[in-house]
PDB file of C-alpha atoms in Angstrom:
ATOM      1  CA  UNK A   1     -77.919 -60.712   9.190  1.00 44.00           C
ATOM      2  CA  UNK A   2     -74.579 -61.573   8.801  1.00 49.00           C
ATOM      3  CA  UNK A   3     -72.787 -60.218   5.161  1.00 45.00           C
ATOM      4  CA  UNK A   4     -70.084 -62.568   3.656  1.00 51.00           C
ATOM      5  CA  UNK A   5     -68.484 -60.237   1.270  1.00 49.00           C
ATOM      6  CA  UNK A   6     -69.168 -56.753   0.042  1.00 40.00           C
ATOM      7  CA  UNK A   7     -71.485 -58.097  -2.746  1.00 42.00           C
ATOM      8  CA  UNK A   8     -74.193 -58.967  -0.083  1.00 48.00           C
ATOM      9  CA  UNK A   9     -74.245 -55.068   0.991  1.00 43.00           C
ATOM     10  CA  UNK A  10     -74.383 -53.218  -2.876  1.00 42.00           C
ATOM     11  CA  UNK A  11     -75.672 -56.450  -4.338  1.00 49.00           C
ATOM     12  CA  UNK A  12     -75.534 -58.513  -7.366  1.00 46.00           C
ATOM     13  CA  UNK A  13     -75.332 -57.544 -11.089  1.00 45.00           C
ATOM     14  CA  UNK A  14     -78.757 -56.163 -11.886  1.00 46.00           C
ATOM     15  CA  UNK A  15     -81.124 -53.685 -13.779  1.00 47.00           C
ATOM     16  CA  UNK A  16     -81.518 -50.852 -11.220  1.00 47.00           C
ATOM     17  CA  UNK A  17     -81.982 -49.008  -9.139  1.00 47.00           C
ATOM     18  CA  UNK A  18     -82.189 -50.533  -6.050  1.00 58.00           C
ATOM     19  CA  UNK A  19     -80.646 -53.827  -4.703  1.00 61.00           C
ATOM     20  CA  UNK A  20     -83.611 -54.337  -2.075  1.00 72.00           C
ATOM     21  CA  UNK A  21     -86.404 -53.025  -4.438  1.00 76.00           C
ATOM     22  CA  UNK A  22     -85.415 -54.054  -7.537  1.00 88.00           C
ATOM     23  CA  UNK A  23     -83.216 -57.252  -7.586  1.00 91.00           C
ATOM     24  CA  UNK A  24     -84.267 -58.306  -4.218  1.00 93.00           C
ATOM     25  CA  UNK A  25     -88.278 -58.327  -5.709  1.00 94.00           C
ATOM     26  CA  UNK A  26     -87.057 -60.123  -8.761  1.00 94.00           C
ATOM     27  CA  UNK A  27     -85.120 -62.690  -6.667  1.00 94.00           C
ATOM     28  CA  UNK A  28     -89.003 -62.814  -5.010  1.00 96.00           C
ATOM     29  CA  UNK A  29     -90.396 -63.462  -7.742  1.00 96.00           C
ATOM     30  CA  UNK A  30     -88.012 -66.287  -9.213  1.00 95.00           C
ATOM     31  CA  UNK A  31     -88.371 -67.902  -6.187  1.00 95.00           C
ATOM     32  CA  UNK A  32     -91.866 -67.741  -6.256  1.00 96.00           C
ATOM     33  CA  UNK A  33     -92.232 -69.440  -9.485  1.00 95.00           C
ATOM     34  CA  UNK A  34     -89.795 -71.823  -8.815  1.00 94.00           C
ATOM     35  CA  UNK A  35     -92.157 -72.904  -6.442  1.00 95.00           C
ATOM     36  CA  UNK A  36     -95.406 -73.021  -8.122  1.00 95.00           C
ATOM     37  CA  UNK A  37     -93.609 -75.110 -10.354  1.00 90.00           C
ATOM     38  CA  UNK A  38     -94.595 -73.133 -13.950  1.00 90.00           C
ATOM     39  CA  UNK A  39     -95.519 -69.885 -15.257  1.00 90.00           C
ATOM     40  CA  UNK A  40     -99.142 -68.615 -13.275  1.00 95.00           C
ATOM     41  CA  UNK A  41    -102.173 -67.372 -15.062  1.00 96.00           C
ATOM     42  CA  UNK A  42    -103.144 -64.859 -12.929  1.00 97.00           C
ATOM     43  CA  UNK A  43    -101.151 -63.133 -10.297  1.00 98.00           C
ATOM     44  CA  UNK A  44    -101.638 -60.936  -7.523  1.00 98.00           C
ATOM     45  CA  UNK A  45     -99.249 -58.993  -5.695  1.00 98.00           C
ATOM     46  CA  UNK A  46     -99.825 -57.087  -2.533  1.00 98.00           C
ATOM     47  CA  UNK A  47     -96.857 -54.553  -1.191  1.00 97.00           C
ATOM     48  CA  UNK A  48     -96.624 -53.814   2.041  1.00 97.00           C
ATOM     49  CA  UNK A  49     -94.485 -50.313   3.907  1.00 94.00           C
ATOM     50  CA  UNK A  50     -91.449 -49.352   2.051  1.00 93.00           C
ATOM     51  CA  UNK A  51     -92.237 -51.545  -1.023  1.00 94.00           C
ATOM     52  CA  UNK A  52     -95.986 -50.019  -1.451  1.00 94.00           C
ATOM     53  CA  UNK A  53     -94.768 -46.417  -1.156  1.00 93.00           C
ATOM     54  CA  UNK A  54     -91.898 -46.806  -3.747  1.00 91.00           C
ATOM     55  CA  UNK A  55     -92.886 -49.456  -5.957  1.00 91.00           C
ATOM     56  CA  UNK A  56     -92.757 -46.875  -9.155  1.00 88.00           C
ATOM     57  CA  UNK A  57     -89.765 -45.355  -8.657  1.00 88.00           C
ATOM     58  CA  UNK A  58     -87.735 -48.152  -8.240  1.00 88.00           C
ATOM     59  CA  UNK A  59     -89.452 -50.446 -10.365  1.00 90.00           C
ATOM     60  CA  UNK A  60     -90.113 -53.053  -7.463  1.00 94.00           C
ATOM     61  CA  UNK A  61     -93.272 -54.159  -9.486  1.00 95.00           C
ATOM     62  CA  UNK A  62     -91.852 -54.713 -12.650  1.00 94.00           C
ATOM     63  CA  UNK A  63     -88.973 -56.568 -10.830  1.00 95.00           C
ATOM     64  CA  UNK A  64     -91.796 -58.933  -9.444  1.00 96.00           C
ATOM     65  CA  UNK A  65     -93.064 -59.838 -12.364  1.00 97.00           C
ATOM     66  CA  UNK A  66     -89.643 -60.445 -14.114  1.00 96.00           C
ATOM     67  CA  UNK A  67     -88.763 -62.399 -11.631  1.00 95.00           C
ATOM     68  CA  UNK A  68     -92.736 -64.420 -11.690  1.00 96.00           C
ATOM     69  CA  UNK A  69     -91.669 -65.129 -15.585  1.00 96.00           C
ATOM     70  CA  UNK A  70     -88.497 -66.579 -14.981  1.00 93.00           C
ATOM     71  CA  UNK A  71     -85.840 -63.528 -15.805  1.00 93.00           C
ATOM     72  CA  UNK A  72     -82.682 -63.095 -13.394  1.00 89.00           C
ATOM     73  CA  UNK A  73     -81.446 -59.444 -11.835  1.00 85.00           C
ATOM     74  CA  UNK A  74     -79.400 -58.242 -15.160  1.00 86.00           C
ATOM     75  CA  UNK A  75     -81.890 -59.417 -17.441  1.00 91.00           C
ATOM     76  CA  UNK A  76     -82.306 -56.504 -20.018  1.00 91.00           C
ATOM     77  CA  UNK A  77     -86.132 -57.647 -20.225  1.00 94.00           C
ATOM     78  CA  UNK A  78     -86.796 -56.282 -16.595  1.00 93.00           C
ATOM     79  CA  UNK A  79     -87.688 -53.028 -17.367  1.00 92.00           C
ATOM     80  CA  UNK A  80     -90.373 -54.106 -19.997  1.00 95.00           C
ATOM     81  CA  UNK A  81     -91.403 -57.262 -17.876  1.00 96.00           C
ATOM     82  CA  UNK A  82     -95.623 -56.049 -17.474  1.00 96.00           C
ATOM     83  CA  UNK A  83     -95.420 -56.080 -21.514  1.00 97.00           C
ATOM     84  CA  UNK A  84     -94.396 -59.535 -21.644  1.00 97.00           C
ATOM     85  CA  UNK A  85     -96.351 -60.695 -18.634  1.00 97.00           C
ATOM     86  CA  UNK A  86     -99.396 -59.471 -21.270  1.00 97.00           C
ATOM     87  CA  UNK A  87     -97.778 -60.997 -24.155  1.00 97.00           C
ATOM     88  CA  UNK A  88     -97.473 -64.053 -22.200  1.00 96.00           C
ATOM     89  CA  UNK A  89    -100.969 -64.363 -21.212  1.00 96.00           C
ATOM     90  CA  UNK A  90    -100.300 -63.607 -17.192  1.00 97.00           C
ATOM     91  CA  UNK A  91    -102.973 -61.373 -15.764  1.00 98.00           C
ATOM     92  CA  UNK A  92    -100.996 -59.284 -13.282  1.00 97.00           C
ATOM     93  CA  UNK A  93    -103.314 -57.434 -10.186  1.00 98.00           C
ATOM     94  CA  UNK A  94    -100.991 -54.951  -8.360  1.00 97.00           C
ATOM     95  CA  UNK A  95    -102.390 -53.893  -4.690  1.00 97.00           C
ATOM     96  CA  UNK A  96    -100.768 -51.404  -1.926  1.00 96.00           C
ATOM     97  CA  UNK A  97    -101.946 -52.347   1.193  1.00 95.00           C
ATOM     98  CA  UNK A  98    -101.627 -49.683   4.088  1.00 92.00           C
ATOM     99  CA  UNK A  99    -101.084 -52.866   6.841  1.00 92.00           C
ATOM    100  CA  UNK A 100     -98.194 -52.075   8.612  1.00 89.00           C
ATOM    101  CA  UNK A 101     -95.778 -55.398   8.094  1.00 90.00           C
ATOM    102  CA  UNK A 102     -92.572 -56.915  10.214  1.00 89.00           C
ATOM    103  CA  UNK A 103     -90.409 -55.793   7.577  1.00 90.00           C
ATOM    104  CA  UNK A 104     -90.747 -52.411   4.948  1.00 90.00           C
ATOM    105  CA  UNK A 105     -89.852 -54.355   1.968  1.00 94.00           C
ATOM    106  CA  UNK A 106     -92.698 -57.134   1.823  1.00 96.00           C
ATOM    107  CA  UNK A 107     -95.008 -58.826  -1.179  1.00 97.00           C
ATOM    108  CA  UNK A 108     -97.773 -61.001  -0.841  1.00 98.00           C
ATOM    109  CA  UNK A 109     -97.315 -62.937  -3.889  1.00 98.00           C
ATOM    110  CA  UNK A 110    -101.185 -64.930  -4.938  1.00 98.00           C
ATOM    111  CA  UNK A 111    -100.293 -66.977  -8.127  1.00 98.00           C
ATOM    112  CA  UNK A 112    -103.164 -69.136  -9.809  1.00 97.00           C
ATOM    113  CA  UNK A 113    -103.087 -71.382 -12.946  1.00 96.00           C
ATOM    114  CA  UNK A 114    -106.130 -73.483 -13.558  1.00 93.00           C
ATOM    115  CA  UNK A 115    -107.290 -75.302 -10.149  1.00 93.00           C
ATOM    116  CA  UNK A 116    -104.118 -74.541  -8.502  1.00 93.00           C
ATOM    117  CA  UNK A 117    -102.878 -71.545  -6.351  1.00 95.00           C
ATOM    118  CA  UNK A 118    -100.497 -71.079  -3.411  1.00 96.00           C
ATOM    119  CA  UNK A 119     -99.813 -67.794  -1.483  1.00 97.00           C
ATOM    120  CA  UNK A 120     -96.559 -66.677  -0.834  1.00 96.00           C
ATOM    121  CA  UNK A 121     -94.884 -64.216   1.530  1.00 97.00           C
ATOM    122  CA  UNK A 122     -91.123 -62.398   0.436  1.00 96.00           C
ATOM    123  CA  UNK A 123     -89.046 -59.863   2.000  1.00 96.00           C
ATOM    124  CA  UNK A 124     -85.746 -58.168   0.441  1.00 94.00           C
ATOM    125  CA  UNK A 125     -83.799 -57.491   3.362  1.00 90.00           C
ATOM    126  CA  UNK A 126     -80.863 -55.682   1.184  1.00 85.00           C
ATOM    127  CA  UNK A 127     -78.040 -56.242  -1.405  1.00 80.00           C
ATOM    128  CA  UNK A 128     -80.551 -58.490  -2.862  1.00 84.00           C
ATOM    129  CA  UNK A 129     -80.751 -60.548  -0.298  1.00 89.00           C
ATOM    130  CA  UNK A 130     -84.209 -62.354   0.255  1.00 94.00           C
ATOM    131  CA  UNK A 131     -86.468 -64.079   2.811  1.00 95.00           C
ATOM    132  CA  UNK A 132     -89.659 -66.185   1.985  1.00 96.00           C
ATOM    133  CA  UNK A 133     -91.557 -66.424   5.386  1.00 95.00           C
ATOM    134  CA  UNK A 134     -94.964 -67.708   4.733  1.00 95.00           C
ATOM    135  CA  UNK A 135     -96.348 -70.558   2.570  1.00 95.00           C
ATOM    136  CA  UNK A 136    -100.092 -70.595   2.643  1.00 94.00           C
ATOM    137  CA  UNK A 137    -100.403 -69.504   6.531  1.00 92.00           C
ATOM    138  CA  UNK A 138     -97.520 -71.521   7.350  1.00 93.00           C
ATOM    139  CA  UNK A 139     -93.983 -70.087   8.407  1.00 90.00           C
ATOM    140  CA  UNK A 140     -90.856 -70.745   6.027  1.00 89.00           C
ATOM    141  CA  UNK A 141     -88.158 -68.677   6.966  1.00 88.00           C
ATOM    142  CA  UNK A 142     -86.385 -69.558   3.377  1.00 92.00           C
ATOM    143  CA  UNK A 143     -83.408 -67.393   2.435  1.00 87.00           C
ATOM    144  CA  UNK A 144     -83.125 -69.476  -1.297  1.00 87.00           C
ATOM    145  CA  UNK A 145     -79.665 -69.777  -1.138  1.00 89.00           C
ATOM    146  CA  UNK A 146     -80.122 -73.811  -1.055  1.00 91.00           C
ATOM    147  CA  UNK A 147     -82.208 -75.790  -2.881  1.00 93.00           C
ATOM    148  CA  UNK A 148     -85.360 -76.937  -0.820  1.00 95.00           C
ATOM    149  CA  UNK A 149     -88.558 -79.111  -1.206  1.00 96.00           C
ATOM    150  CA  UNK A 150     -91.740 -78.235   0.311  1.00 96.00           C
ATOM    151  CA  UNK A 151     -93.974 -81.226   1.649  1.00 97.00           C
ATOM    152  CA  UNK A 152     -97.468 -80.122   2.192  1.00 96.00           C
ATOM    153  CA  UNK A 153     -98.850 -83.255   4.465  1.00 96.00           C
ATOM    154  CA  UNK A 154    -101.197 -84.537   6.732  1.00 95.00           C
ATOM    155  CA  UNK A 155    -100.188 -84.532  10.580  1.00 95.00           C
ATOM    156  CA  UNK A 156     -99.776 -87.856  11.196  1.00 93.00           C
ATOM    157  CA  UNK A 157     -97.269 -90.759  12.411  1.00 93.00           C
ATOM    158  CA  UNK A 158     -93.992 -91.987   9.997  1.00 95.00           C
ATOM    159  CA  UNK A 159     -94.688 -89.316   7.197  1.00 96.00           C
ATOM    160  CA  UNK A 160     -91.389 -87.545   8.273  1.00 96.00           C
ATOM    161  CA  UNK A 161     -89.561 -90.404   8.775  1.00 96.00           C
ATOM    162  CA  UNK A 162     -90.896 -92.103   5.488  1.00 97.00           C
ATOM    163  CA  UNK A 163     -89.804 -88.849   3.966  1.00 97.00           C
ATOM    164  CA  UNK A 164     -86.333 -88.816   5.414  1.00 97.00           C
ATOM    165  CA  UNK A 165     -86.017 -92.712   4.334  1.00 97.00           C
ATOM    166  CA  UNK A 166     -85.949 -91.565   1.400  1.00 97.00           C
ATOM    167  CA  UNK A 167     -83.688 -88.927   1.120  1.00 97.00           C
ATOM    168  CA  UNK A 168     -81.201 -91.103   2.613  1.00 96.00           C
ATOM    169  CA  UNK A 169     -81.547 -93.802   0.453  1.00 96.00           C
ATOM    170  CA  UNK A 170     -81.002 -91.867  -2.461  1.00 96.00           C
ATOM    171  CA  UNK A 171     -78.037 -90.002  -0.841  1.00 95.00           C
ATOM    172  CA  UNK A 172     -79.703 -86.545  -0.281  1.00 95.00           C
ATOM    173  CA  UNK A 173     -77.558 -84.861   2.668  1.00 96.00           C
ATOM    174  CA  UNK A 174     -80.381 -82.535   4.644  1.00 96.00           C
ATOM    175  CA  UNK A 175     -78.827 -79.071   5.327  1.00 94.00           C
ATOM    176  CA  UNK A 176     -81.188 -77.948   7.435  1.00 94.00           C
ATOM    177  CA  UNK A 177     -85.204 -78.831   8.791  1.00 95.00           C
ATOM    178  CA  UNK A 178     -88.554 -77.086   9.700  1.00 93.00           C
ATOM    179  CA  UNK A 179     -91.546 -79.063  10.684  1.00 94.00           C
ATOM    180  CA  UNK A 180     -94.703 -76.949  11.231  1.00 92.00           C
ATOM    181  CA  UNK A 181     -98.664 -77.217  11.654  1.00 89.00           C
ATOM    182  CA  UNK A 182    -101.205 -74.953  12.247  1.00 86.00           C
ATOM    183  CA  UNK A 183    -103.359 -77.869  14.241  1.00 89.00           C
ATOM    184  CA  UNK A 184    -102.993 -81.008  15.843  1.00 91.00           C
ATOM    185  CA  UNK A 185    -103.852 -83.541  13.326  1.00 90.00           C
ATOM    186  CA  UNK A 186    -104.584 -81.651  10.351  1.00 93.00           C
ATOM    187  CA  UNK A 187    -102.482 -80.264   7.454  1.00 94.00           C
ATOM    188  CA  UNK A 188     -98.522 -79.583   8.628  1.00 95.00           C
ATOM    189  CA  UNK A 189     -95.345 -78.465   6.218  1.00 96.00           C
ATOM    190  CA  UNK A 190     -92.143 -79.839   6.173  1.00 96.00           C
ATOM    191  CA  UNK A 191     -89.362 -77.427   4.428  1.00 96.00           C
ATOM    192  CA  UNK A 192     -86.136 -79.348   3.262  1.00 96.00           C
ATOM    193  CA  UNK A 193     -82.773 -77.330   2.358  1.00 96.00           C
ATOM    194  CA  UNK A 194     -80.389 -79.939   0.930  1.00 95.00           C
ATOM    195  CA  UNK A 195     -77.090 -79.791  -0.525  1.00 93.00           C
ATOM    196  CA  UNK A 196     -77.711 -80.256  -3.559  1.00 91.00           C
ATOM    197  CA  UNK A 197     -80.835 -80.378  -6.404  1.00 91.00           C
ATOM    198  CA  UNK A 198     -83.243 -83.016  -5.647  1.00 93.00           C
ATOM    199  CA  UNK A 199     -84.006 -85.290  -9.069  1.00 91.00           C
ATOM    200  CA  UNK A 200     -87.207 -85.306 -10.270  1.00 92.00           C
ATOM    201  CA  UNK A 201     -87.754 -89.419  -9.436  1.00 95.00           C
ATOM    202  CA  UNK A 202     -86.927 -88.915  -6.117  1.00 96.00           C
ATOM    203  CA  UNK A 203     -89.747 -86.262  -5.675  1.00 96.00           C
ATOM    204  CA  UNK A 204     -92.081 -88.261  -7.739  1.00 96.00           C
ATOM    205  CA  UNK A 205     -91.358 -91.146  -4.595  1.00 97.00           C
ATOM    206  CA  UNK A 206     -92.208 -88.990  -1.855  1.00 97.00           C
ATOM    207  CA  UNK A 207     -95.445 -87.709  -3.755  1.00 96.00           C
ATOM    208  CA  UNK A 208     -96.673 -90.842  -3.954  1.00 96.00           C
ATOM    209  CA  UNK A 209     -96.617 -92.042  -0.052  1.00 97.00           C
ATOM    210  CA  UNK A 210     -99.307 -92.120   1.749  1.00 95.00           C
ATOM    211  CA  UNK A 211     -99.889 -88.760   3.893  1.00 96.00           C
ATOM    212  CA  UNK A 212     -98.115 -86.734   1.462  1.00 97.00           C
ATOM    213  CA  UNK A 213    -100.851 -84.026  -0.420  1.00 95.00           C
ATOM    214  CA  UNK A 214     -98.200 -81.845  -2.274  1.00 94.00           C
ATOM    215  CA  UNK A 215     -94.726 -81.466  -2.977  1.00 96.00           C
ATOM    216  CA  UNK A 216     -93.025 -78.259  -3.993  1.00 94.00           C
ATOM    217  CA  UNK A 217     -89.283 -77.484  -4.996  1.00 93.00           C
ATOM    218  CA  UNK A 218     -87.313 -74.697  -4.975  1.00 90.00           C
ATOM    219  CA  UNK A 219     -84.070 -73.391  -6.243  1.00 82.00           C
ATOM    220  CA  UNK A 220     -82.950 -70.103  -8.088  1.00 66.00           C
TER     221      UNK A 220
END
């Protein structure tokens, strides 16, 4: 990866120690939320390598959950974040798992409220710099720099293009594009970085077409 300025290498403002353990997992787990769209019930994270053997000592776990209830890198809550996740009413389940991953620093991130749940997959890959790579078994490859939607939808003919229609029409310029699909003719994902926020009526349009299950946005 490519660093733009010396903050990318030691890392943003942030409660320490460690810009990939600490403010990288919080960035995680902001993202994360951002996605599910609220604050979950009931979370479970699983750390993987580097993250699993030095969660403790530099508070990767707390960072998680400060970032799952909404608080940024140099919030002065971070430390204390598992006593608010309690006072808040968010069951947190914290699992090492001795799987070897692609990358040291990775969380499986399992958030549930009610009927709903999605399963997410982060990596901090230093100076707080992030990756989200998996979205219920499908690839992301999301570095949350730009906002993004995520359209959970059946494989079939026109939903892209319906999709697209509509970003045009309401003069949403598409920064970049993933289609993906674990089978031929079953459930696919399209991931959407655009240049700028997405309003909520527009999303509310593309939820509504036909082919379309879910829609999920994301910004930090």
């Amino acid at each position: 990866m490519k660093y733009r300025s010396v903050f990318d290498v030691i890392g943003p403002v942030m409660v320490g120690p460690s810009s990939s353990h600490t403010a990288g997992a919080a960035k995680i787990g902001r993202l994360a939320r951002s996605i599910f769209g609220k604050e979950p019930k009931r979370v479970v994270l699983s750390l993987y390598g580097s993250f699993a053997d030095t969660y403790k000592g530099h508070a990767t776990d707390v960072a998680l959950i400060a970032g799952l209830l909404g608080y940024d890198t140099d919030d002065p809550r971070l430390p204390q974040a598992a006593k608010y996740a309690a006072e808040a009413g968010v069951e947190i389940i914290i699992r090492t798992e001795e799987a070897i991953p692609e990358h040291p620093n990775t969380v499986r991130i399992t958030m549930q409220s009610g009927s709903e749940e999605i399963d997410l997959v982060g990596i901090s890959i230093g100076g707080g710099k992030v990756e989200l790579r998996e979205l219920n078994g499908f690839q992301l490859g999301l570095s949350g720099e730009s906002p993004a939607i995520l359209i959970i939808n059946h494989d079939r003919y026109g939903v892209i293009a319906r999709v697209t229609y509509i970003l045009s029409e309401n003069h949403v310029n598409i920064g970049n594009m993933k289609v993906s699909r674990k089978e031929k003719g079953k459930m696919a994902l399209m991931v959407i970085e655009t240049d700028e926020m997405i309003g909520g009526e527009v999303i509310d349009t593309i939820r509504k077409l036909e082919g379309v299950d879910r829609v999920l946005s994301m910004e930090d």
